[in-house]
Coordinates of C-alpha atoms and ligand atoms in Angstrom, one line a residue:
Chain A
X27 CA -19.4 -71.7 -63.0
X28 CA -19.2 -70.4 -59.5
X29 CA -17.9 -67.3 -58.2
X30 CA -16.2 -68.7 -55.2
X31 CA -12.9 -69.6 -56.5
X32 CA -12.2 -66.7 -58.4
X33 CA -12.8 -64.9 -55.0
X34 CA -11.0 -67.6 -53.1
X35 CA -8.4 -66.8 -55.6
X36 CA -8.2 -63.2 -55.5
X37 CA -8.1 -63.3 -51.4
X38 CA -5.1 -64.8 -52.1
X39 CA -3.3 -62.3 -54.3
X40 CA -4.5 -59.8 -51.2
X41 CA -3.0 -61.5 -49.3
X42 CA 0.3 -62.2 -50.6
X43 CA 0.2 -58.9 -51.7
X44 CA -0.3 -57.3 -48.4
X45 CA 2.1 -59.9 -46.6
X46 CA 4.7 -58.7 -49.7
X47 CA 4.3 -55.5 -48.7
X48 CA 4.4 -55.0 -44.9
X49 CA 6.8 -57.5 -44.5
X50 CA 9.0 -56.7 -47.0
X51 CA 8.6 -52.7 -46.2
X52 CA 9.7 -53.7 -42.9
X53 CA 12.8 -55.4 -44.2
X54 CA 13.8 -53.1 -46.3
X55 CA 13.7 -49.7 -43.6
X56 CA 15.5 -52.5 -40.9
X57 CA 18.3 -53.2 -43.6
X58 CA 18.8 -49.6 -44.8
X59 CA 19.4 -48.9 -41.0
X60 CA 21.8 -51.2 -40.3
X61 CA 23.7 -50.1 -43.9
X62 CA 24.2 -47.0 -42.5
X63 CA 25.1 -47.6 -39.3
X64 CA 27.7 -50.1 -40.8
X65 CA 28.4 -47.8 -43.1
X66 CA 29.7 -44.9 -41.1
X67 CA 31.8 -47.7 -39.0
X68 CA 33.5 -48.3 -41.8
X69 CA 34.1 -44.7 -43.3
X70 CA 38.0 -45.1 -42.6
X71 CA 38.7 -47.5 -45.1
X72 CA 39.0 -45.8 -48.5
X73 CA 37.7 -47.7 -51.7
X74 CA 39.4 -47.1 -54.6
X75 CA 38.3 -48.3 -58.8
X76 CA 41.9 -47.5 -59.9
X77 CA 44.0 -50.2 -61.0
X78 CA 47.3 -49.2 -59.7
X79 CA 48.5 -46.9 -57.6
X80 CA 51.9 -45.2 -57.8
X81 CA 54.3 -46.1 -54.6
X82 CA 57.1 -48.4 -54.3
X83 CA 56.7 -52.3 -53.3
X84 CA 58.3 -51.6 -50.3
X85 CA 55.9 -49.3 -48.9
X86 CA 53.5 -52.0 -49.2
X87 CA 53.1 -54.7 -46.6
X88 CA 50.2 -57.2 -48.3
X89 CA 48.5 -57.3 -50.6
X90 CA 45.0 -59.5 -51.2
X91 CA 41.8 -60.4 -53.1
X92 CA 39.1 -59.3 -50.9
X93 CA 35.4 -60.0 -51.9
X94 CA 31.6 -59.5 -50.8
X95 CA 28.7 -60.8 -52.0
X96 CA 25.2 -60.3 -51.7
X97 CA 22.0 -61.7 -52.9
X98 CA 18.7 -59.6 -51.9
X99 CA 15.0 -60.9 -53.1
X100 CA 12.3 -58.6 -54.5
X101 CA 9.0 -59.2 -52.4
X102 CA 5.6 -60.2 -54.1
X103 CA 4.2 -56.7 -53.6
X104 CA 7.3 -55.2 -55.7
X105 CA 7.2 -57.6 -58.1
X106 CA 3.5 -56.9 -59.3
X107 CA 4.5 -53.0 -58.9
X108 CA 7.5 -53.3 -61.5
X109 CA 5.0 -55.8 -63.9
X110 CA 2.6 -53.1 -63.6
X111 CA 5.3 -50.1 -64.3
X112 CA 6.9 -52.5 -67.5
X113 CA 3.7 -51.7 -69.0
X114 CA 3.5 -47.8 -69.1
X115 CA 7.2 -47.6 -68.7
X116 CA 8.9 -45.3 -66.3
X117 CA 11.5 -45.3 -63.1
X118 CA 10.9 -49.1 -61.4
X119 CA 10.8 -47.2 -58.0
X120 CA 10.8 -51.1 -57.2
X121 CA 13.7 -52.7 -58.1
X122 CA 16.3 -49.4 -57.3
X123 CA 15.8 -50.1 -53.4
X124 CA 16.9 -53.6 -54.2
X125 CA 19.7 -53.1 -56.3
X126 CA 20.9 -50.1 -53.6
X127 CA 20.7 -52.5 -50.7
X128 CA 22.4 -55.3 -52.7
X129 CA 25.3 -52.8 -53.9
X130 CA 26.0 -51.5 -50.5
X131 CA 25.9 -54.5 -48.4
X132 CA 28.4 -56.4 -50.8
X133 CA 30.7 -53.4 -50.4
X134 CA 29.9 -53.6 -47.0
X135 CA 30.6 -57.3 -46.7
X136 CA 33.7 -57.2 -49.0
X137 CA 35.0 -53.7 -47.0
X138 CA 34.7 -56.3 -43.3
X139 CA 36.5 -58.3 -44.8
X140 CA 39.6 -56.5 -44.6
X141 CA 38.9 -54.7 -41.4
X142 CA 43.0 -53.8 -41.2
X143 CA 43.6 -53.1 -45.0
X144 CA 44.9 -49.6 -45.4
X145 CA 42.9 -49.4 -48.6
X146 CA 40.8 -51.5 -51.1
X147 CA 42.0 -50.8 -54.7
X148 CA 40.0 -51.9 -58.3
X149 CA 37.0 -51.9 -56.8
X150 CA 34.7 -53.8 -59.2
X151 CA 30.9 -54.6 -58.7
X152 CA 29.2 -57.2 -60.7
X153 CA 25.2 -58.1 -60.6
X154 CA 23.5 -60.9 -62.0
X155 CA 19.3 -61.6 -62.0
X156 CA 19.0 -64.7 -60.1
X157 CA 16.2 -67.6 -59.0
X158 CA 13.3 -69.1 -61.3
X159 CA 12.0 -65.8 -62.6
X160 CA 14.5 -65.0 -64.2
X161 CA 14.5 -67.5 -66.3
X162 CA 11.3 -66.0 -67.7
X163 CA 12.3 -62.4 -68.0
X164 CA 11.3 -61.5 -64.9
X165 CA 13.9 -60.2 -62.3
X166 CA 13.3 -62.4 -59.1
X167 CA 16.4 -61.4 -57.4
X168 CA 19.4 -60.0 -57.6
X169 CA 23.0 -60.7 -56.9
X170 CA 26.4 -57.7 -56.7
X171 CA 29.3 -59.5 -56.3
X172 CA 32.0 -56.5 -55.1
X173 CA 35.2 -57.1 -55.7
X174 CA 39.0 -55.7 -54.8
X175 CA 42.5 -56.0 -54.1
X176 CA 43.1 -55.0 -50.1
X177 CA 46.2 -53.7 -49.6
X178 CA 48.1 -52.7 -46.2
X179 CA 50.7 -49.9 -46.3
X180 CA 53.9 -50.4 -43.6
X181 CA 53.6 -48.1 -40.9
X182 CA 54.9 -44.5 -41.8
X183 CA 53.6 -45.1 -45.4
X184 CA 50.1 -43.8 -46.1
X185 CA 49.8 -42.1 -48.6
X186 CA 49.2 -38.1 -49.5
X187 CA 46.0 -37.0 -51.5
Chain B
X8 CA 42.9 -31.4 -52.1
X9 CA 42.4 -33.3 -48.4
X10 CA 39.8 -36.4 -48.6
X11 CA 37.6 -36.6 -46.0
X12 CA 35.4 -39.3 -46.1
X13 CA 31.6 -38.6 -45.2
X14 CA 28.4 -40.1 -45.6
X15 CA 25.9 -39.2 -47.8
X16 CA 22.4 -37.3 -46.4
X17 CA 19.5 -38.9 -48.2
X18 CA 19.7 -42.2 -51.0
X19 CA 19.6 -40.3 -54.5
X20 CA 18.9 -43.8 -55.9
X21 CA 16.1 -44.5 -54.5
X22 CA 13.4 -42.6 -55.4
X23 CA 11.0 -40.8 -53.0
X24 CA 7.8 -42.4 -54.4
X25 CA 5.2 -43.7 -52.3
X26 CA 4.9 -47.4 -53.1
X27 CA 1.3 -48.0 -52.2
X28 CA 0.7 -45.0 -54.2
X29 CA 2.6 -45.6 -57.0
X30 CA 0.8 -49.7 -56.7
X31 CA -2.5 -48.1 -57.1
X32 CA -2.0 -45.5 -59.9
X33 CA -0.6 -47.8 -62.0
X34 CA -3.2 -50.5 -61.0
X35 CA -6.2 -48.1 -61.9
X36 CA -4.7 -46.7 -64.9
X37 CA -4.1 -50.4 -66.4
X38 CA -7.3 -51.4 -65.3
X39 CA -9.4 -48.7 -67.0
X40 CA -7.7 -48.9 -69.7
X41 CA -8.6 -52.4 -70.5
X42 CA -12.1 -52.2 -69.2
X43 CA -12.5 -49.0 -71.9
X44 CA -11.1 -51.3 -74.5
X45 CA -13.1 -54.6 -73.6
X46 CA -16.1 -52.6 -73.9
X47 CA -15.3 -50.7 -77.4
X48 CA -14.3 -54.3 -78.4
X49 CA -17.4 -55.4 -77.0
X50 CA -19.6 -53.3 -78.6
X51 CA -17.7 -54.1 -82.1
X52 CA -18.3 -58.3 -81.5
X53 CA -22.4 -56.7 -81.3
X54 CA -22.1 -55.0 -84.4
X55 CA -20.3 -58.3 -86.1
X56 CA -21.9 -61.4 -84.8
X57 CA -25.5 -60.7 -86.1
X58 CA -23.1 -61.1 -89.3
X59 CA -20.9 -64.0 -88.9
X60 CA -22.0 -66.6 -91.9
X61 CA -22.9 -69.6 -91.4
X62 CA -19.8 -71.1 -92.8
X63 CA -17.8 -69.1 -90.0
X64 CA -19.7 -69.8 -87.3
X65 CA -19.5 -73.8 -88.4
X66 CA -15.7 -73.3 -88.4
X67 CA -16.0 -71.5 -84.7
X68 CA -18.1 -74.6 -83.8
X69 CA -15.7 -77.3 -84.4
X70 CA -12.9 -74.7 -82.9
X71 CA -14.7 -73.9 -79.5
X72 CA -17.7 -75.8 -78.7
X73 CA -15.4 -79.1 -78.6
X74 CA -14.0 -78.8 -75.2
X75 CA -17.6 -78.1 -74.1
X76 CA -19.1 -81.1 -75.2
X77 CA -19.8 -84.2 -73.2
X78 CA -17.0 -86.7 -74.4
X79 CA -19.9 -89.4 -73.8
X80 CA -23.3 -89.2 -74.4
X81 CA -25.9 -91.0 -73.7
X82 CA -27.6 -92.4 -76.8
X83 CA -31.2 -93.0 -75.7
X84 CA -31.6 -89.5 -73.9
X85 CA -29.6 -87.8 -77.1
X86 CA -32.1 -89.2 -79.2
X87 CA -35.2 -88.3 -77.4
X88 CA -33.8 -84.5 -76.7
X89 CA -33.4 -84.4 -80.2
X90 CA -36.4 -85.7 -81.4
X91 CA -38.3 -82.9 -78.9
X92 CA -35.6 -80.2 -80.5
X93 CA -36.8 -81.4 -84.2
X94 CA -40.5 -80.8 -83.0
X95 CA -39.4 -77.5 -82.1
X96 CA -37.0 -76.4 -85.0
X97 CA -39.4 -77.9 -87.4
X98 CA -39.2 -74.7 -90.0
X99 CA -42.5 -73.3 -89.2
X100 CA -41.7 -72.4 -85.2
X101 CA -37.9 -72.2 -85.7
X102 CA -35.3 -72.0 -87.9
X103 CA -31.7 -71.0 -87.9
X104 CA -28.9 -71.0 -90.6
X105 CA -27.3 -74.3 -89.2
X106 CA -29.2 -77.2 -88.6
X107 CA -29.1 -77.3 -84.4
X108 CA -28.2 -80.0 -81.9
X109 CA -28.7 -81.5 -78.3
X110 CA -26.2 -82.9 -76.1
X111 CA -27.3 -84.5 -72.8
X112 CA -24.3 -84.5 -70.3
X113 CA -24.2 -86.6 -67.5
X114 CA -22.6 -83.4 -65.2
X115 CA -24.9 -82.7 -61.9
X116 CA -24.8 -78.8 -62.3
X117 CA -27.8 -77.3 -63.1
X118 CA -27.5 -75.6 -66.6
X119 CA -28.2 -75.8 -70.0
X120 CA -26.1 -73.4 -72.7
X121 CA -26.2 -72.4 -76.3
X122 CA -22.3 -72.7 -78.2
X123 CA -21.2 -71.9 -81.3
X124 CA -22.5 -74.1 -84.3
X125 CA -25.8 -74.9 -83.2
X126 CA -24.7 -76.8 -79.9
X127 CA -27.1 -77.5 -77.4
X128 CA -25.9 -79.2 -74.3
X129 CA -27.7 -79.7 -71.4
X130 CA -27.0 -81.4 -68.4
X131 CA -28.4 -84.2 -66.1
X132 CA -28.6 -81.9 -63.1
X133 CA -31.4 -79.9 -64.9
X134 CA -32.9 -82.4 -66.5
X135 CA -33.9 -83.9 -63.0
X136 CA -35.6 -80.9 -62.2
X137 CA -37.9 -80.9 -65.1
X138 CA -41.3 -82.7 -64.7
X139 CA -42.7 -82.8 -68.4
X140 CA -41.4 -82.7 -71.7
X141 CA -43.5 -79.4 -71.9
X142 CA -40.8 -77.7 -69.9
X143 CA -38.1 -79.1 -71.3
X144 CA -39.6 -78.0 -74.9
X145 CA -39.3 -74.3 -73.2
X146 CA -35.9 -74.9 -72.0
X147 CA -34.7 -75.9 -75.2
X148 CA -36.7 -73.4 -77.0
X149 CA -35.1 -70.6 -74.6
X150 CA -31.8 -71.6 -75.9
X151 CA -32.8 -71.0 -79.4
X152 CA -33.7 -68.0 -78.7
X153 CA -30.3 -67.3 -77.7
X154 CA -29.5 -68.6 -81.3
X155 CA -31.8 -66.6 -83.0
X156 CA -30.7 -63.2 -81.3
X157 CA -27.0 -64.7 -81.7
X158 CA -26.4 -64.2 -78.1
X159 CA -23.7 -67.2 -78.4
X160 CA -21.5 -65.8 -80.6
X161 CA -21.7 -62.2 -78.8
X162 CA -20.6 -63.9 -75.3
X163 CA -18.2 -66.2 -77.3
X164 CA -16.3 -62.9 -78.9
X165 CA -16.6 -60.9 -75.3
X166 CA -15.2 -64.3 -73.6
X167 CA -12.6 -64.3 -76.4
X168 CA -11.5 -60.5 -76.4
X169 CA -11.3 -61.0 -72.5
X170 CA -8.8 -63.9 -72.8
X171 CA -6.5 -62.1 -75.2
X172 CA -6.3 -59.0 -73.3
X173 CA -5.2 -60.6 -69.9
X174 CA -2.7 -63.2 -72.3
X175 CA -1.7 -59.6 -73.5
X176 CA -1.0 -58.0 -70.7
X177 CA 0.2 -60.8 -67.9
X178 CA 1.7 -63.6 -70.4
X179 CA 0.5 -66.8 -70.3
X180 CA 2.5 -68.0 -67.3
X181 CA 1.4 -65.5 -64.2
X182 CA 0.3 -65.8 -61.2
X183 CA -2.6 -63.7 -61.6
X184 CA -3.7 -66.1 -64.7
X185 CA -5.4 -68.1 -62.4
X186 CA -7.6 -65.7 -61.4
X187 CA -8.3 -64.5 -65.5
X188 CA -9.3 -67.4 -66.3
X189 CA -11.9 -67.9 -63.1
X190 CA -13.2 -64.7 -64.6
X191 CA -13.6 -65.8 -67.7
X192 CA -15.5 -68.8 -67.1
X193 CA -18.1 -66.7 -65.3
X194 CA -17.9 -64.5 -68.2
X195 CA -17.8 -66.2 -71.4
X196 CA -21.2 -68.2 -71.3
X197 CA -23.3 -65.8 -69.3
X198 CA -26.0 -63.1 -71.1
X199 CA -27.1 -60.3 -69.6
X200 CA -30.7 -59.9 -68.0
X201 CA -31.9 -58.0 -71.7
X202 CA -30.6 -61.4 -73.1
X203 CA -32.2 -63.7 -71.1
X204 CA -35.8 -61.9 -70.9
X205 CA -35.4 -62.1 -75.1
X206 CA -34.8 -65.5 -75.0
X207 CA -37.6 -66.2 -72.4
X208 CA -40.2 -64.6 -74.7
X209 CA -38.5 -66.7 -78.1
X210 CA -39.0 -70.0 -76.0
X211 CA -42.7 -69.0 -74.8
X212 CA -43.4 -68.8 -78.5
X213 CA -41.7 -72.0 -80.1
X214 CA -43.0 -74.0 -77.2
X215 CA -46.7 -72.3 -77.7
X216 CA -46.5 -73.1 -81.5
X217 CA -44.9 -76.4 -80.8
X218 CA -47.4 -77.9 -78.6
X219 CA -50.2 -75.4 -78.9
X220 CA -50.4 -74.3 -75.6
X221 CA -47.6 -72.5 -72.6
X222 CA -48.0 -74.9 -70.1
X223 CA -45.2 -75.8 -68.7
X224 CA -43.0 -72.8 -69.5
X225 CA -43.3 -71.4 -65.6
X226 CA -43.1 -74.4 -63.8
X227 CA -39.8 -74.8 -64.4
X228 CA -38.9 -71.8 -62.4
X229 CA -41.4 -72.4 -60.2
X230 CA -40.3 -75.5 -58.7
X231 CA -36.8 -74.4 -59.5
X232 CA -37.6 -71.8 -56.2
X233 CA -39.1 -74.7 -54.0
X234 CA -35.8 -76.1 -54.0
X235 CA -33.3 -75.0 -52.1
X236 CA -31.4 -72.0 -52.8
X237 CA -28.3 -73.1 -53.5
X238 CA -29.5 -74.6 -56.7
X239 CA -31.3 -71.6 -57.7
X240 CA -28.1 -69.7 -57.3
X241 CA -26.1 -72.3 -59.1
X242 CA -28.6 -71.6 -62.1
X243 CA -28.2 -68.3 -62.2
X244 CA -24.8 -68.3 -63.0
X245 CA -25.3 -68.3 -66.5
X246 CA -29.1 -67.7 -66.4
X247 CA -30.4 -65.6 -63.6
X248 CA -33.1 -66.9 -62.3
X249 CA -36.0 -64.6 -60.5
X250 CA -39.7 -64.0 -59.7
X251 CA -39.3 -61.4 -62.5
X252 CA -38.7 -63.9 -65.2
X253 CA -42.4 -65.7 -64.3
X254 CA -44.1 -62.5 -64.0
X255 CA -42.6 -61.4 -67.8
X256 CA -43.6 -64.8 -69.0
X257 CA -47.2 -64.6 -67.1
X258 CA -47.5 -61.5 -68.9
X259 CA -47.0 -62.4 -72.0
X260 CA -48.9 -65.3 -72.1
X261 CA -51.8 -63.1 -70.3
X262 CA -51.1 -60.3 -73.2
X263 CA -51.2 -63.3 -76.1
X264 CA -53.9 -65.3 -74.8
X265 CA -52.2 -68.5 -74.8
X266 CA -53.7 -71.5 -73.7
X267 CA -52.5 -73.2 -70.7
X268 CA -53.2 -76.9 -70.4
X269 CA -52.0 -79.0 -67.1
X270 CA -53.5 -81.7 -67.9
X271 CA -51.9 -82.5 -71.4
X272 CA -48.7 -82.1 -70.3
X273 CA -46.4 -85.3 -71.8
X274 CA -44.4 -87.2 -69.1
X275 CA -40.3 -87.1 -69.7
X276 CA -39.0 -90.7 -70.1
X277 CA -36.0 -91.5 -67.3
X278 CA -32.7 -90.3 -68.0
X279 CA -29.4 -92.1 -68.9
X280 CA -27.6 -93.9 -66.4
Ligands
LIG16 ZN1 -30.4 -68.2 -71.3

């Protein structure tokens, strides 16, 4: 009945803890940069959720399936910081950074896919909790799956909003 | 109606909060919570276990004090720790509402604890230390004491309360689990200083109406401090060891006029192999 390994062990829940949070902070402000750089370079390419759109088969040139996908991890810090909030209930501050960056960068992905497309129509995002936590109730990480049907107008055919 | 597309200024789904902030509000509100209810729960266990029955506390016995129990014991040092316990717990110095055992276990650690169901184990590490059955009688008669004022079953219920509330509240299968039960350990089978100084005095007197005389009953501390340190500390895990606890017992036996005797102390026989 020492005391030594129950400080051993809580040195290292610090540790991860603080190694989950400044690392993962860092990832997260480096990623959110780059979304919005990408972001704005990609501005010109409209997405659209509707199904069809009204214009003739001739005006369009292609059309094809276009998808992104992303899968984004929660950090240790984050993951004791939603148990924590599950308990008293409330916003999981936590997990809605991770579910933003996922969403945007499989749009992102899925939008760089079709740098030429004149527009991506039925835009559709799909999420799933991946990885061995969640398999015990806890989300670990997360997948969005963005998905669409690129299609390229003939010149002289864009269309009027 | 032109479209133009544009960025948005700001994320409106994330929120603003500070994370480290938001880590340690959360943190201390959980955490006093449970400290506010371990200690209302606590103070309920010391209102119930001076009235467990007998009956119940058998049952808690064969529930709990199994997985502290040596698996083997050795016979010949069982049987003479017992026959000093009987001299003890002979009705007229000490009795208690379940007839009480001693287990010798073969570990190196220096300690001796009282369970549930009148379970006495003790281990080899201690018994090295001892030098006559006089302090060993005190030893023994200490953990009665702990018997008597039902410190077992109060550390046994704090233990238990402090087990269900991390299961509660982290699951069974957590990382932090780990570190609950290290806790707990340190917890479960330790008394506080009140306790100890209680049991102290309740050993003084069994061993001075056993044998008819104290000697014995400081040396064990005594030439518990001319060892090394470590080994003091190791003790005082779940019984702090200090100069105070010979002064309180030097007191006493000033303030009851009990006889010491060096001479007559009784040799201990070698322990099992
Ligand atoms: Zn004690």
């Amino acid at each position: 009945m020492d005391y030594i390994p129950v400080i051993i062990n809580l040195f290292f829940l610090i540790i991860l803890l603080a190694l989950g949070f400044f690392v993962g902070s860092w990832q997260e402000r480096r990623h959110f940069r780059e979304i919005e750089i990408r972001e704005r370079d990609s501005l010109h390419l409209p997405l659209l959720t509707a199904k069809t759109l009204d214009m003739a088969p001739e005006q369009v040139e292609s059309a094809y399936l276009v998808q992104g996908s992303a899968v984004i991890s929660i950090d240790y810090f984050k993951r004791l910081l939603a148990g924590l909030r599950n308990l008293v209930g409330g916003r999981i501050s936590a997990y809605e950074s991770l579910l933003d960056r996922a969403r945007r960068e499989a749009l992102l992905r899925m939008k760089e896919s079709a740098p030429d497309a004149s527009m991506i129509i039925n835009v559709r995002l799909e999420n799933a909790a991946i990885g061995m936590s969640a398999q015990q109730g806890n989300l670990g990480s997360v997948e969005v799956l963005a998905y669409g049907t690129a299609v390229k107008l003939k010149a002289g055919h864009e269309i009027r909003s | 109606m032109k479209y133009v597309p544009k960025q948005p200024e700001g994320n409106v789904n994330v929120s603003e909060q500070n994370p480290l902030r938001e880590f340690f509000v959360l943190l201390g509100g959980v955490l006093g919570f449970l400290v506010a209810v371990y200690f209302v729960l606590g103070w309920m266990v010391d209102l119930v276990a001076p009235r467990i029955s007998p009956e119940l506390e058998k049952k808690l016995g064969v529930l709990i004090s199994n997985s502290y129990l040596p698996e083997q014991e050795d016979s010949s040092s069982s049987a003479y720790l017992n026959t000093v316990l009987a001299r003890l717990a002979d009705d007229r110095c000490f009795s208690y509402t379940l007839p009480v055992q001693v287990h010798y276990s073969s570990s190196e650690v220096v300690n001796a604890f009282a369970l549930p169901g009148g379970h006495i184990v003790i281990n080899r590490g201690l018994l090295e230390k001892l030098k006559s059955e006089n302090e060993l009688a005190f030893v023994l008669g200490h953990e009665l004491g702990h018997f008597r004022n039902r410190d077992h079953l109060r550390s046994l219920g704090r233990g238990l309360i402090f087990a269900a509330l991390s299961t509660l509240v982290l699951g069974t299968d957590n990382s932090l689990s780990g570190f609950i039960s290290g806790s707990m350990e340190v917890s479960s089978l330790s008394f506080s200083r009140r306790q100890e100084r209680a049991a102290d005095a309740f050993g003084l007197n069994v061993l001075q109406c056993a044998y008819g005389q104290a000697g014995g009953s400081t040396a064990f501390f005594e030439h518990l401090d001319d060892q090394s340190q470590n080994l003091a500390r190791r003790y005082l895990a779940s019984h702090p060891t200090s100069p105070d606890r010979v002064r309180l017992l030097k007191q006493l036996i000033r303030e009851k006029n009990f006889a010491i005797d060096t001479t007559a102390l009784i040799p201990l026989p070698p322990w099992g192999e």
